[in-house]
Amino acid sequence: MGDTVYDVAILGSGMAGGMLGAVLARNGVSVLLIDAGVHPRFAVGESTIPYTSVLTKIIAERYSVPELEPLAGHQGIIEKVSPMCGKKQNFGFVYHREGHPHDPEQINQMVIPAWQRTESHLFRQDVDAYLFHLAVSYGVEPLSGTRIQDIDVDPAEGVTLRSDKGEEFRARYLVDGSGFRSPVADKFGLRDVPTRARHHSRSMFTHMVGVTPFDDAEAARPHRHRSPWHEGTLHHVFDGGWLWVIPFDNEEDSLNPLCSVGLTLDERVFPKTDLTAQEEFDDFLRRYPEIAEQFRTAKAVRPWVSTGRLQYSAHDTVGERFTLTSHAAGFIDALYSRGLTNTLEVVNALAWRLIAASKDGDWSTERFAFVDVLQQGLFDVHDDVVYSSFVAFRHYDLWNAVLRVWESTTVLPTVTLEQAYRRFLDSRDDQVFRDLEKRRHPGLPDPVGQDIHELLTFTRELCQAVEAGTLDPAEAADRVFAWIATSPCLPEPFDRGNRDDKCFEATPELVELAQKWGRTTAPEHIAQIFD
């Protein structure tokens, strides 16, 4: 590589690095993509949501990278990316109480309508490798098996990177997409100590074979729900944590027998012990025999990963000649599959600024300031909803209510994004997406952001009172349901304030009613997303 000075150096060739590298190179930016490892490799962050998929379509169209578009839908992934991925037709939640038989009425499900889309369980080693190879095919210079040991920044010229082998690399700008062990965060002391996250959890996870679909378990037989559990992402929730089951073998075209399994616990309630992760998982199953039915013939096929507290944050994610991307900047929890969403939000906001800077030479911190505002907002929204959920896990009525709050953070923002995507396809005017950056609450898009922010704040403050012991969980649940039932900003036909409607599916008829509500009854600022 000699004396080459790249426009952008990217640390980490996961989804953020690979996608951003492909976008930049496709638009004339010279990119060096550095990673300490090689592909293929194990990674989690395997479940997409509708907001993620719309963002994927936006990035593919906005930056003229058509090879990204298949990632926006399950059929495209199976046909164009990897036959090792599973489908996600629902978010499923089954509530458990230790020492009590499971109540079949204590289930919740949000169905992803097949007539609209099918989301995916991503076999990340294949998807990450696809994006890495795509980036290289567009001209990115790959540098695998290289660990960066030191970084120097010259505000006038750019960055110099030094590897543990003494090699030096230069770029005008640095994007750190490496994750928790961010060299940039370490170098410049960017971590909050302690993290500002309210939420607490640790996790252990692996891939398994032989996991029985929960639909076949005795505990699931009385369930009344719209979509088989095994056709989506299943969350077993209980006081103090949750367990995920993400199958890759749940549709006929998948060639993958594996299932992603992870147990996430509040480390204050379940402190880490000297037990191995497998021993701790087995001990958990003994305490929850109805969950254990899924795992009687299951075996881990790779070593367990076991973490300490997962939450970390950065007080600054943008600085002189550098930006941290989502997982280098901070992390909350895998609950609700927001990690990939936050990553793509950052890629979308960062890419056009880097492309412009490569053309006009303006690499000023001010140009990238919004990316920091965005990331801090995304972190806080995720923290609020997951913190409230973990508090709610102690009492089903409150959990049933808080889940509706989460639904509001995903449904209306997705509608907002889909509308912007349609407008861009009609006009091809990039201002459509730049206007989406005009946000009163940076973690949520306008025009729905203010209303959702108020609901999130209201719910979080109630949950803080519940955690402090000054408010009964049942009373908190009543207040959340009352807010949702009377809010003029949530689509009335969806009836999310009805606590007995625990399995939600946006059928064509219901969507038609919601659109009519949007045109005739919704407040003016909400009505505009139903145009």
Coordinates of C-alpha atoms in Angstrom, one line a residue:
M1 CA 0.0 0.0 0.0
G2 CA 3.1 2.2 0.2
D3 CA 2.4 5.9 0.5
T4 CA -1.2 5.7 -0.5
V5 CA -3.5 8.0 1.4
Y6 CA -7.1 6.7 1.4
D7 CA -10.1 8.9 1.7
V8 CA -11.6 6.7 4.4
A9 CA -10.2 3.9 6.6
I10 CA -12.8 1.6 8.2
L11 CA -12.0 -0.6 11.2
G12 CA -14.1 -3.7 11.2
S13 CA -15.6 -5.6 8.3
G14 CA -18.9 -6.7 9.9
M15 CA -22.2 -5.4 8.6
A16 CA -21.4 -1.8 9.3
G17 CA -17.9 -1.8 7.7
G18 CA -18.9 -4.0 4.8
M19 CA -22.0 -2.1 3.8
L20 CA -20.4 1.4 4.4
G21 CA -17.3 0.3 2.4
A22 CA -19.4 -0.9 -0.5
V23 CA -21.5 2.3 -0.5
L24 CA -18.5 4.6 -0.4
A25 CA -16.5 2.8 -3.0
R26 CA -19.5 2.6 -5.4
N27 CA -19.6 6.5 -5.1
G28 CA -15.9 7.1 -5.9
V29 CA -14.4 7.2 -2.4
S30 CA -11.1 5.4 -1.8
V31 CA -11.5 3.0 1.1
L32 CA -9.2 0.9 3.2
L33 CA -11.1 -1.8 5.2
I34 CA -9.1 -3.2 8.1
D35 CA -10.1 -6.2 10.3
A36 CA -8.2 -8.2 12.9
G37 CA -10.0 -11.4 11.8
V38 CA -11.0 -13.1 8.5
H39 CA -14.2 -14.2 7.0
P40 CA -16.3 -16.3 7.5
R41 CA -16.7 -15.9 11.3
F42 CA -19.3 -16.3 14.0
A43 CA -21.4 -13.2 14.9
V44 CA -24.7 -12.5 16.5
G45 CA -27.2 -9.8 15.7
E46 CA -29.2 -12.2 13.5
S47 CA -32.8 -10.9 13.4
T48 CA -34.2 -8.2 11.1
I49 CA -37.2 -6.0 11.7
P50 CA -39.3 -4.1 9.2
Y51 CA -37.6 -0.8 9.9
T52 CA -34.2 -2.4 9.2
S53 CA -35.4 -3.8 5.9
V54 CA -36.8 -0.4 4.8
L55 CA -33.5 1.2 5.7
T56 CA -31.7 -1.4 3.6
K57 CA -33.9 -0.6 0.6
I58 CA -33.2 3.1 1.1
I59 CA -29.4 2.7 1.3
A60 CA -29.5 0.5 -1.8
E61 CA -31.5 3.0 -3.8
R62 CA -30.0 6.2 -2.4
Y63 CA -26.4 5.1 -3.0
S64 CA -27.0 3.1 -6.2
V65 CA -25.8 -0.3 -4.7
P66 CA -28.4 -2.7 -6.1
E67 CA -26.6 -5.7 -4.5
L68 CA -27.9 -4.5 -1.1
E69 CA -31.5 -4.7 -2.1
P70 CA -31.8 -8.5 -1.7
L71 CA -31.0 -8.1 2.0
A72 CA -34.3 -6.2 2.5
G73 CA -36.4 -9.3 2.2
H74 CA -36.2 -13.0 3.1
Q75 CA -36.7 -14.3 -0.4
G76 CA -33.9 -12.1 -1.8
I77 CA -31.5 -13.3 0.9
I78 CA -32.3 -17.0 0.2
E79 CA -31.9 -16.5 -3.5
K80 CA -29.0 -14.0 -3.7
V81 CA -27.1 -14.0 -0.5
S82 CA -27.2 -17.3 1.4
P83 CA -29.6 -20.4 1.7
M84 CA -28.4 -20.7 5.3
C85 CA -30.8 -18.1 6.7
G86 CA -34.2 -18.6 8.4
K87 CA -37.4 -16.6 8.1
K88 CA -39.0 -14.3 10.6
Q89 CA -42.8 -14.1 10.4
N90 CA -43.4 -12.9 13.9
F91 CA -42.1 -11.6 17.2
G92 CA -43.2 -14.1 19.8
F93 CA -43.2 -13.6 23.6
V94 CA -44.0 -16.3 26.1
Y95 CA -44.2 -15.3 29.7
H96 CA -43.0 -17.6 32.6
R97 CA -42.9 -17.5 36.4
E98 CA -40.4 -19.6 38.2
G99 CA -42.1 -22.2 40.3
H100 CA -45.5 -21.8 38.6
P101 CA -47.0 -23.5 35.6
H102 CA -47.1 -21.4 32.4
D103 CA -50.4 -19.6 31.9
P104 CA -51.3 -20.0 28.2
E105 CA -53.1 -16.7 28.3
Q106 CA -49.8 -14.9 29.1
I107 CA -48.4 -14.8 25.6
N108 CA -47.9 -12.0 23.1
Q109 CA -47.2 -11.9 19.4
M110 CA -46.7 -9.4 16.7
V111 CA -47.1 -11.0 13.3
I112 CA -45.2 -9.6 10.3
P113 CA -47.8 -9.9 7.6
A114 CA -46.6 -12.2 4.8
W115 CA -48.6 -10.2 2.3
Q116 CA -46.4 -7.2 3.1
R117 CA -43.0 -8.8 3.8
T118 CA -41.0 -11.6 5.4
E119 CA -38.2 -10.7 7.7
S120 CA -35.1 -12.9 8.2
H121 CA -32.9 -14.7 10.7
L122 CA -29.5 -13.8 9.3
F123 CA -26.7 -16.4 9.4
R124 CA -24.3 -13.6 10.0
Q125 CA -21.1 -15.3 8.9
D126 CA -22.6 -15.6 5.4
V127 CA -24.2 -12.2 5.3
D128 CA -21.1 -10.4 6.7
A129 CA -18.9 -12.2 4.1
Y130 CA -21.3 -11.2 1.3
L131 CA -21.0 -7.6 2.3
F132 CA -17.2 -7.8 2.6
H133 CA -16.8 -9.4 -0.8
L134 CA -19.3 -6.8 -2.3
A135 CA -17.2 -4.0 -0.9
V136 CA -14.0 -5.5 -2.3
S137 CA -15.7 -5.9 -5.7
Y138 CA -16.5 -2.2 -5.8
G139 CA -12.8 -1.3 -5.2
V140 CA -12.3 -1.3 -1.4
E141 CA -8.8 -2.3 -0.4
P142 CA -9.1 -5.2 2.1
L143 CA -6.7 -5.7 4.9
S144 CA -7.6 -8.8 7.0
G145 CA -5.7 -10.3 9.9
T146 CA -4.4 -6.8 10.9
R147 CA -4.8 -5.4 14.4
I148 CA -4.5 -1.7 14.8
Q149 CA -2.4 -0.8 17.9
D150 CA -2.1 3.0 17.7
I151 CA -3.8 6.0 16.1
D152 CA -2.5 9.5 15.5
V153 CA -4.7 12.3 14.3
D154 CA -3.5 15.4 12.4
P155 CA -6.4 17.8 12.2
A156 CA -5.1 19.2 8.9
E157 CA -4.2 16.0 7.2
G158 CA -6.0 13.0 8.6
V159 CA -5.1 9.9 10.5
T160 CA -2.2 7.5 10.7
L161 CA -2.9 3.9 11.8
R162 CA -0.2 1.6 13.2
S163 CA -0.6 -2.2 13.3
D164 CA 0.8 -4.5 15.9
K165 CA 3.3 -5.5 13.2
G166 CA 4.6 -2.0 12.8
E167 CA 2.8 -1.2 9.5
E168 CA 1.5 2.3 8.9
F169 CA -1.6 3.3 7.0
R170 CA -2.9 6.7 6.3
A171 CA -6.4 8.1 5.5
R172 CA -8.2 11.4 5.5
Y173 CA -10.9 10.1 7.8
L174 CA -11.4 7.1 10.1
V175 CA -14.6 5.2 10.8
D176 CA -14.4 2.7 13.7
G177 CA -16.9 -0.1 13.3
S178 CA -15.1 -2.6 15.4
G179 CA -17.4 -2.9 18.3
F180 CA -16.9 -2.9 22.1
R181 CA -13.1 -3.0 21.9
S182 CA -13.0 0.1 19.8
P183 CA -9.4 1.3 19.3
V184 CA -10.6 4.8 18.8
A185 CA -12.7 4.8 22.0
D186 CA -9.7 3.5 23.9
K187 CA -7.2 5.9 22.3
F188 CA -9.2 9.0 23.0
G189 CA -10.9 8.0 26.3
L190 CA -14.5 8.2 24.9
R191 CA -16.2 5.6 27.1
D192 CA -18.7 6.8 29.7
V193 CA -17.4 5.4 33.1
P194 CA -19.8 4.2 34.3
T195 CA -22.1 3.9 31.3
R196 CA -25.2 6.2 31.4
A197 CA -27.4 3.2 30.5
R198 CA -30.2 2.5 33.0
H199 CA -30.5 -1.0 31.8
H200 CA -28.5 -3.9 33.2
S201 CA -27.8 -7.3 31.6
R202 CA -25.2 -9.9 30.7
S203 CA -25.6 -12.7 28.2
M204 CA -24.4 -16.2 27.1
F205 CA -25.1 -17.5 23.6
T206 CA -24.2 -20.2 21.1
H207 CA -25.5 -22.0 18.0
M208 CA -27.2 -25.4 18.6
V209 CA -28.6 -28.3 16.7
G210 CA -31.6 -30.4 17.8
V211 CA -33.7 -27.5 19.2
T212 CA -37.3 -28.6 19.2
P213 CA -39.9 -26.1 17.9
F214 CA -41.8 -24.7 20.9
D215 CA -45.0 -25.3 19.0
D216 CA -44.4 -29.1 19.7
A217 CA -43.9 -28.5 23.4
E218 CA -46.7 -29.4 25.9
A219 CA -46.8 -25.9 27.3
A220 CA -47.6 -24.4 23.9
R221 CA -50.6 -26.6 22.9
P222 CA -53.3 -24.4 24.5
H223 CA -51.9 -21.3 22.9
R224 CA -54.2 -19.2 20.8
H225 CA -51.9 -17.2 18.4
R226 CA -51.8 -16.4 14.7
S227 CA -48.4 -17.6 13.6
P228 CA -46.3 -20.6 14.7
W229 CA -43.7 -19.7 17.2
H230 CA -41.0 -21.5 15.2
E231 CA -41.7 -19.3 12.2
G232 CA -40.4 -16.2 14.0
T233 CA -38.0 -15.0 16.8
L234 CA -39.2 -16.5 20.1
H235 CA -38.5 -14.7 23.3
H236 CA -39.1 -16.6 26.6
V237 CA -39.4 -13.8 29.2
F238 CA -39.3 -14.1 33.0
D239 CA -38.5 -11.9 36.0
G240 CA -34.8 -10.9 35.5
G241 CA -34.3 -11.8 31.9
W242 CA -35.2 -13.4 28.6
L243 CA -34.1 -16.3 26.4
W244 CA -34.0 -16.1 22.6
V245 CA -34.6 -18.9 20.1
I246 CA -33.7 -17.9 16.5
P247 CA -34.0 -20.9 14.1
F248 CA -32.2 -20.9 10.7
D249 CA -34.0 -24.1 9.6
N250 CA -37.6 -22.9 9.7
E251 CA -38.4 -22.7 6.0
E252 CA -38.1 -25.2 3.2
D253 CA -35.3 -23.5 1.3
S254 CA -32.9 -23.2 4.2
L255 CA -30.0 -25.6 4.2
N256 CA -29.0 -24.7 7.8
P257 CA -29.8 -27.0 10.7
L258 CA -28.6 -24.5 13.3
C259 CA -30.5 -22.4 15.8
S260 CA -29.2 -19.4 17.6
V261 CA -29.8 -19.6 21.4
G262 CA -29.0 -16.9 24.0
L263 CA -29.8 -16.3 27.6
T264 CA -29.8 -12.7 28.8
L265 CA -29.9 -11.9 32.6
D266 CA -29.9 -8.9 34.8
E267 CA -26.5 -9.3 36.4
R268 CA -27.7 -7.7 39.6
V269 CA -30.4 -10.4 40.0
F270 CA -28.2 -13.2 38.6
P271 CA -24.6 -12.4 39.3
K272 CA -22.0 -14.2 37.3
T273 CA -20.6 -17.3 39.1
D274 CA -17.8 -19.9 38.5
L275 CA -20.2 -22.1 36.5
T276 CA -19.4 -22.5 32.8
A277 CA -22.0 -21.0 30.5
Q278 CA -23.3 -24.5 29.6
E279 CA -23.7 -25.3 33.3
E280 CA -25.5 -22.1 34.0
F281 CA -27.8 -22.6 31.0
D282 CA -28.6 -26.2 32.2
D283 CA -29.3 -24.9 35.7
F284 CA -31.7 -22.3 34.2
L285 CA -33.5 -25.0 32.3
R286 CA -34.0 -27.0 35.5
R287 CA -35.7 -24.1 37.0
Y288 CA -38.0 -23.6 34.0
P289 CA -39.0 -27.1 32.8
E290 CA -41.5 -25.8 30.3
I291 CA -38.7 -23.9 28.5
A292 CA -36.5 -27.0 28.9
E293 CA -38.8 -29.0 26.6
Q294 CA -37.2 -27.2 23.6
F295 CA -33.7 -28.3 24.6
R296 CA -33.9 -31.9 25.6
T297 CA -32.1 -33.1 22.4
A298 CA -30.2 -29.8 21.8
K299 CA -26.4 -29.6 21.6
A300 CA -24.2 -26.6 21.2
V301 CA -22.0 -26.8 18.1
R302 CA -19.6 -24.1 19.1
P303 CA -18.2 -22.8 22.3
W304 CA -20.5 -20.6 24.4
V305 CA -19.8 -16.9 24.5
S306 CA -20.4 -15.5 28.0
T307 CA -20.2 -11.8 28.8
G308 CA -20.2 -9.5 31.7
R309 CA -22.5 -6.5 31.7
L310 CA -23.3 -5.7 28.1
Q311 CA -24.1 -2.0 28.3
Y312 CA -21.5 0.5 27.3
S313 CA -21.7 4.0 25.9
A314 CA -19.5 6.9 24.6
H315 CA -19.8 10.5 25.6
D316 CA -18.6 11.5 22.1
T317 CA -19.0 9.3 18.9
V318 CA -17.6 11.9 16.5
G319 CA -14.3 13.8 16.8
E320 CA -11.5 15.3 14.8
R321 CA -11.3 13.1 11.7
F322 CA -13.2 10.1 13.1
T323 CA -16.6 8.6 13.8
L324 CA -17.6 5.6 15.8
T325 CA -20.4 3.5 14.3
S326 CA -23.2 2.0 16.3
H327 CA -21.6 -0.9 18.2
A328 CA -18.3 0.8 18.6
A329 CA -20.3 3.7 20.1
G330 CA -22.5 1.8 22.5
F331 CA -24.7 -1.2 23.1
I332 CA -27.9 -1.9 25.2
D333 CA -29.3 -5.4 24.6
A334 CA -30.3 -7.8 21.8
L335 CA -34.0 -7.5 22.9
Y336 CA -36.2 -6.2 20.0
S337 CA -33.5 -6.6 17.4
R338 CA -32.6 -2.9 17.2
G339 CA -28.8 -3.4 16.9
L340 CA -28.9 -3.8 13.1
T341 CA -31.4 -1.0 12.8
N342 CA -29.2 1.4 14.7
T343 CA -26.2 0.3 12.6
L344 CA -28.0 1.1 9.3
E345 CA -29.3 4.4 10.6
V346 CA -25.6 5.4 11.1
V347 CA -24.4 4.1 7.8
N348 CA -27.2 6.0 6.0
A349 CA -26.4 9.3 7.8
L350 CA -22.6 8.9 7.6
A351 CA -22.3 7.8 4.0
W352 CA -23.5 10.9 2.2
R353 CA -21.3 13.1 4.4
L354 CA -18.2 11.1 3.6
I355 CA -18.9 11.1 -0.1
A356 CA -19.3 14.9 -0.1
A357 CA -16.1 15.3 2.0
S358 CA -14.1 13.2 -0.4
K359 CA -15.2 15.6 -3.2
D360 CA -14.8 19.0 -1.5
G361 CA -12.1 18.2 1.1
D362 CA -14.2 19.4 4.1
W363 CA -13.6 16.8 6.8
S364 CA -14.5 19.1 9.6
T365 CA -16.0 17.7 12.8
E366 CA -19.0 20.1 12.3
R367 CA -20.0 18.3 9.1
F368 CA -20.4 15.0 11.0
A369 CA -21.9 16.4 14.2
F370 CA -25.4 15.1 13.4
V371 CA -24.1 11.5 13.4
D372 CA -23.2 11.9 17.1
V373 CA -26.6 13.4 17.9
L374 CA -28.3 10.6 16.1
Q375 CA -26.3 7.8 17.8
Q376 CA -26.8 9.3 21.3
G377 CA -30.6 9.5 20.6
L378 CA -30.8 5.9 19.3
F379 CA -28.9 4.7 22.4
D380 CA -31.3 6.5 24.7
V381 CA -34.5 5.3 23.0
H382 CA -33.2 1.7 23.1
D383 CA -32.2 2.1 26.7
D384 CA -35.7 3.4 27.7
V385 CA -37.6 0.6 26.0
V386 CA -35.4 -2.2 27.2
Y387 CA -35.0 -0.8 30.7
S388 CA -38.8 -0.6 31.0
S389 CA -39.2 -4.1 29.6
F390 CA -36.9 -5.7 32.2
V391 CA -38.7 -3.9 35.0
A392 CA -42.0 -5.1 33.5
F393 CA -40.8 -8.7 33.3
R394 CA -41.6 -9.0 37.0
H395 CA -45.4 -8.7 36.5
Y396 CA -47.3 -9.9 33.4
D397 CA -49.9 -7.1 33.3
L398 CA -47.1 -4.5 33.2
W399 CA -45.2 -6.5 30.6
N400 CA -48.3 -6.7 28.5
A401 CA -48.6 -2.9 28.6
V402 CA -44.9 -2.1 28.0
L403 CA -44.9 -4.4 25.0
R404 CA -47.5 -2.1 23.4
V405 CA -45.1 0.8 24.0
W406 CA -42.4 -1.0 22.1
E407 CA -44.9 -1.6 19.2
S408 CA -45.4 2.1 19.0
T409 CA -41.6 2.6 18.6
T410 CA -41.5 0.3 15.6
V411 CA -44.8 0.6 13.7
L412 CA -45.2 4.4 13.2
P413 CA -41.5 5.0 12.5
T414 CA -41.6 2.2 9.9
V415 CA -44.6 3.8 8.2
T416 CA -42.7 7.2 8.2
L417 CA -39.7 5.6 6.6
E418 CA -41.7 3.7 4.0
Q419 CA -43.4 7.0 3.0
A420 CA -40.0 8.7 2.5
Y421 CA -38.8 5.8 0.4
R422 CA -41.8 6.0 -1.9
R423 CA -41.3 9.8 -2.2
F424 CA -37.7 9.2 -3.2
L425 CA -38.6 6.7 -5.8
D426 CA -41.0 9.2 -7.3
S427 CA -38.7 12.2 -7.2
R428 CA -35.1 10.8 -7.0
D429 CA -34.5 13.9 -4.8
D430 CA -32.0 13.2 -2.0
Q431 CA -33.5 16.0 0.0
V432 CA -36.3 13.6 1.0
F433 CA -33.8 11.7 3.2
R434 CA -31.9 14.8 4.4
D435 CA -35.3 16.1 5.7
L436 CA -35.6 13.0 7.8
E437 CA -32.6 14.2 9.8
K438 CA -34.6 17.2 11.0
R439 CA -35.7 15.6 14.3
R440 CA -36.8 17.0 17.6
H441 CA -35.8 13.7 19.2
P442 CA -32.9 12.3 17.3
G443 CA -33.6 8.7 18.1
L444 CA -37.0 8.9 16.5
P445 CA -38.1 10.3 13.2
D446 CA -40.5 13.2 12.8
P447 CA -43.4 13.7 12.6
V448 CA -44.1 10.8 15.0
G449 CA -41.0 11.3 17.3
Q450 CA -42.5 13.7 19.8
D451 CA -45.5 11.6 20.6
I452 CA -43.4 8.4 20.9
H453 CA -40.9 10.2 23.0
E454 CA -43.6 11.3 25.4
L455 CA -44.9 7.8 25.7
L456 CA -41.5 6.3 26.3
T457 CA -40.6 8.9 28.9
F458 CA -44.0 8.4 30.7
T459 CA -43.5 4.6 30.7
R460 CA -39.9 4.7 31.8
E461 CA -40.7 7.0 34.7
L462 CA -43.5 4.7 35.8
C463 CA -41.1 1.7 35.6
Q464 CA -38.5 3.6 37.7
A465 CA -41.2 4.1 40.4
V466 CA -42.0 0.3 40.2
E467 CA -38.3 -0.6 40.5
A468 CA -38.0 1.8 43.5
G469 CA -41.0 0.2 45.2
T470 CA -43.1 3.3 45.2
L471 CA -45.7 2.2 42.6
D472 CA -47.6 -1.1 42.3
P473 CA -46.9 -2.8 38.9
A474 CA -50.6 -3.3 38.3
E475 CA -51.2 0.4 38.7
A476 CA -48.4 1.2 36.4
A477 CA -49.9 -1.1 33.8
D478 CA -53.3 0.6 34.1
R479 CA -51.7 4.0 33.5
V480 CA -49.8 2.8 30.4
F481 CA -52.8 1.2 28.9
A482 CA -54.9 4.3 29.6
W483 CA -52.3 6.5 27.8
I484 CA -52.3 4.2 24.8
A485 CA -56.1 3.8 24.7
T486 CA -56.6 7.6 24.7
S487 CA -53.7 8.7 22.6
P488 CA -54.9 10.5 19.5
C489 CA -51.6 9.7 17.7
L490 CA -51.8 5.9 17.7
P491 CA -53.9 4.4 14.9
E492 CA -57.3 3.8 16.5
P493 CA -58.1 0.7 14.4
F494 CA -55.0 -1.1 15.8
D495 CA -56.7 -1.0 19.3
R496 CA -53.4 -1.4 21.1
G497 CA -55.0 -0.1 24.4
N498 CA -57.0 -3.3 24.5
R499 CA -55.1 -5.5 27.0
D500 CA -56.9 -8.6 25.8
D501 CA -55.7 -8.2 22.2
K502 CA -52.3 -9.9 22.8
C503 CA -51.6 -11.1 19.2
F504 CA -51.4 -8.3 16.7
E505 CA -51.5 -8.8 13.0
A506 CA -51.8 -6.0 10.4
T507 CA -54.2 -7.7 8.0
P508 CA -55.0 -5.9 4.7
E509 CA -58.4 -5.0 6.2
L510 CA -56.9 -3.5 9.3
V511 CA -54.3 -1.6 7.3
E512 CA -57.1 -0.1 5.1
L513 CA -58.9 1.0 8.3
A514 CA -55.7 2.6 9.6
Q515 CA -55.2 4.4 6.4
K516 CA -58.7 5.7 6.5
W517 CA -58.1 6.8 10.1
G518 CA -55.0 8.6 9.0
R519 CA -56.8 10.5 6.3
T520 CA -59.9 11.4 8.3
T521 CA -59.3 11.3 12.1
A522 CA -55.6 11.5 12.9
P523 CA -53.9 14.7 14.1
E524 CA -52.5 16.8 11.3
H525 CA -48.9 15.9 12.0
I526 CA -49.7 12.2 12.0
A527 CA -52.0 12.3 9.0
Q528 CA -49.1 13.4 6.7
I529 CA -47.5 9.9 7.0
F530 CA -50.7 8.3 5.6
D531 CA -50.7 10.5 2.5

